[in-house]
Amino acid sequence: MLRNRRGFAILAVLAALTFALVACGGGGDKDQDTDRPSRGASALATCTGPAITDTGLPADFPVPDGVTFTAKNTAADTVFLDGFAPGDVGGMLKTWTDAVNGAGYTVLSTDDEAPSDAEINYESADKTTSGQIAMRDDCGGGGTIAIHVTNRPE
């Protein structure tokens, strides 16, 4: 009887380990851009680092001065960018809303929960892309905020 319990316990542990490995995943998405390895498409605080050279955003996409994108990920035709900017969430929300409007884009909605976070949902002037610009107070203060942009084709 003891031998059967031990065998059952070993099988249960092996099954749990197998489930954990499968749940964690094992590889990257073939569509992911190499500028952002293994980070996925979620908004993550990226508060320092060198600027990436190719953002994948449309040429007319409004990016305020001081915004630095440090990580990029793609899934199908959607581009996800993370970076940082100087200032605070409330000030950057106003600056970026003005930039979006000034570029002829449409602000579909905003969600202002400053000082901790804010979002702008937008659509391009030619209605070929839409997305969200998220600003987060996730950089530990000091006058720097985290930025996350999602840009997708319509």
Coordinates of C-alpha atoms in Angstrom, one line a residue:
M1 CA 0.0 0.0 0.0
L2 CA 2.9 2.4 0.9
R3 CA 4.4 1.8 -2.5
N4 CA 1.2 2.8 -4.3
R5 CA 0.9 6.0 -2.3
R6 CA 4.5 6.9 -3.1
G7 CA 3.9 6.2 -6.8
F8 CA 0.7 8.3 -6.7
A9 CA 2.6 11.2 -5.0
I10 CA 5.4 11.1 -7.6
L11 CA 2.8 11.2 -10.4
A12 CA 0.9 14.0 -8.8
V13 CA 4.1 16.1 -8.5
L14 CA 5.1 15.4 -12.1
A15 CA 1.6 16.3 -13.3
A16 CA 1.8 19.6 -11.3
L17 CA 5.2 20.4 -12.7
T18 CA 4.0 19.7 -16.3
F19 CA 0.9 21.9 -15.8
A20 CA 3.1 24.7 -14.4
L21 CA 5.5 24.5 -17.4
V22 CA 2.6 24.5 -19.9
A23 CA 0.9 27.4 -18.1
C24 CA 4.0 29.6 -18.2
G25 CA 4.5 29.1 -21.9
G26 CA 7.8 28.3 -23.5
G27 CA 8.5 30.5 -26.4
G28 CA 7.9 33.9 -27.8
D29 CA 5.2 34.8 -30.2
K30 CA 6.5 34.6 -33.8
D31 CA 5.1 38.1 -34.4
Q32 CA 6.9 39.7 -31.6
D33 CA 9.4 42.3 -32.4
T34 CA 12.9 41.7 -31.1
D35 CA 13.2 45.2 -29.6
R36 CA 11.1 43.9 -26.7
P37 CA 11.9 40.3 -25.9
S38 CA 9.6 38.2 -23.7
R39 CA 7.7 41.1 -22.3
G40 CA 4.3 40.6 -23.9
A41 CA 1.8 43.2 -24.9
S42 CA 1.0 44.6 -21.5
A43 CA 1.8 48.0 -20.1
L44 CA 5.0 47.7 -18.2
A45 CA 6.9 50.5 -16.5
T46 CA 10.0 51.3 -18.6
C47 CA 11.4 54.3 -16.8
T48 CA 14.9 54.4 -18.2
G49 CA 16.9 53.2 -21.1
P50 CA 18.0 54.1 -24.6
A51 CA 15.5 55.1 -27.3
I52 CA 14.6 52.6 -29.9
T53 CA 15.1 53.6 -33.4
D54 CA 12.0 52.2 -35.1
T55 CA 8.7 52.8 -33.2
G56 CA 6.5 51.4 -36.0
L57 CA 4.1 54.3 -35.5
P58 CA 2.6 56.1 -38.5
A59 CA 4.8 59.0 -39.6
D60 CA 2.1 61.6 -38.6
F61 CA 1.7 60.1 -35.1
P62 CA 2.0 62.9 -32.5
V63 CA 4.7 62.3 -30.0
P64 CA 5.4 65.2 -27.6
D65 CA 8.9 66.4 -27.0
G66 CA 10.7 64.5 -24.2
V67 CA 8.9 61.2 -24.8
T68 CA 11.4 58.3 -25.1
F69 CA 10.2 54.9 -26.3
T70 CA 12.5 52.2 -25.0
A71 CA 10.7 48.9 -25.9
K72 CA 8.5 47.7 -28.8
N73 CA 6.4 44.6 -29.3
T74 CA 4.2 43.7 -32.2
A75 CA 1.3 41.2 -32.4
A76 CA -0.1 40.9 -35.9
D77 CA -0.3 44.5 -37.1
T78 CA -0.7 46.0 -33.6
V79 CA 2.3 47.9 -32.2
F80 CA 2.9 48.2 -28.5
L81 CA 5.4 50.7 -27.2
D82 CA 6.7 51.4 -23.7
G83 CA 8.8 54.2 -22.5
F84 CA 9.0 57.3 -20.3
A85 CA 8.6 61.0 -20.3
P86 CA 9.5 63.9 -18.0
G87 CA 6.7 65.5 -15.9
D88 CA 3.6 64.3 -14.3
V89 CA 0.5 62.4 -15.5
G90 CA -1.8 65.4 -15.5
G91 CA 0.6 67.6 -17.4
M92 CA 1.4 64.9 -20.0
L93 CA -2.3 64.1 -20.5
K94 CA -2.9 67.8 -21.5
T95 CA 0.2 67.9 -23.6
W96 CA -0.5 64.7 -25.5
T97 CA -4.2 65.5 -25.9
D98 CA -3.2 68.8 -27.5
A99 CA -0.7 67.0 -29.7
V100 CA -3.3 64.4 -30.8
N101 CA -5.8 67.1 -31.7
G102 CA -3.1 69.3 -33.4
A103 CA -2.1 66.4 -35.6
G104 CA -5.7 66.0 -36.9
Y105 CA -6.3 62.8 -34.9
T106 CA -9.6 62.4 -33.0
V107 CA -9.6 62.0 -29.3
L108 CA -12.3 59.4 -28.8
S109 CA -12.2 59.5 -25.0
T110 CA -9.9 60.3 -22.1
D111 CA -9.7 58.8 -18.6
D112 CA -8.0 61.2 -16.2
E113 CA -7.1 59.6 -12.9
A114 CA -4.1 61.9 -12.3
P115 CA -1.8 61.9 -10.5
S116 CA -1.6 58.0 -10.8
D117 CA -2.7 57.3 -14.4
A118 CA -4.5 58.6 -17.4
E119 CA -5.4 57.3 -20.9
I120 CA -6.2 58.8 -24.3
N121 CA -8.2 56.7 -26.8
Y122 CA -7.6 58.0 -30.3
E123 CA -8.3 57.5 -34.0
S124 CA -6.1 58.7 -36.9
A125 CA -7.3 61.5 -39.2
D126 CA -7.6 59.0 -42.1
K127 CA -9.3 56.5 -39.8
T128 CA -6.7 53.8 -40.7
T129 CA -5.4 53.4 -37.1
S130 CA -6.7 53.7 -33.6
G131 CA -5.3 53.0 -30.1
Q132 CA -4.5 54.2 -26.7
I133 CA -1.9 56.3 -25.0
A134 CA -1.5 55.4 -21.3
M135 CA 0.5 57.4 -18.8
R136 CA 1.4 55.9 -15.4
D137 CA 3.1 57.2 -12.3
D138 CA 5.1 54.0 -12.1
C139 CA 8.6 55.4 -12.1
G140 CA 8.9 56.1 -8.4
G141 CA 8.3 59.9 -8.7
G142 CA 11.2 62.2 -9.4
G143 CA 9.4 63.8 -12.3
T144 CA 9.3 60.8 -14.7
I145 CA 6.3 58.9 -15.8
A146 CA 5.8 55.6 -17.7
I147 CA 4.3 55.7 -21.1
H148 CA 2.5 52.8 -23.0
V149 CA 1.1 53.2 -26.5
T150 CA -1.0 50.7 -28.4
N151 CA -1.5 51.5 -32.1
R152 CA -3.6 49.1 -34.3
P153 CA -5.1 49.2 -37.8
E154 CA -8.8 49.8 -38.1

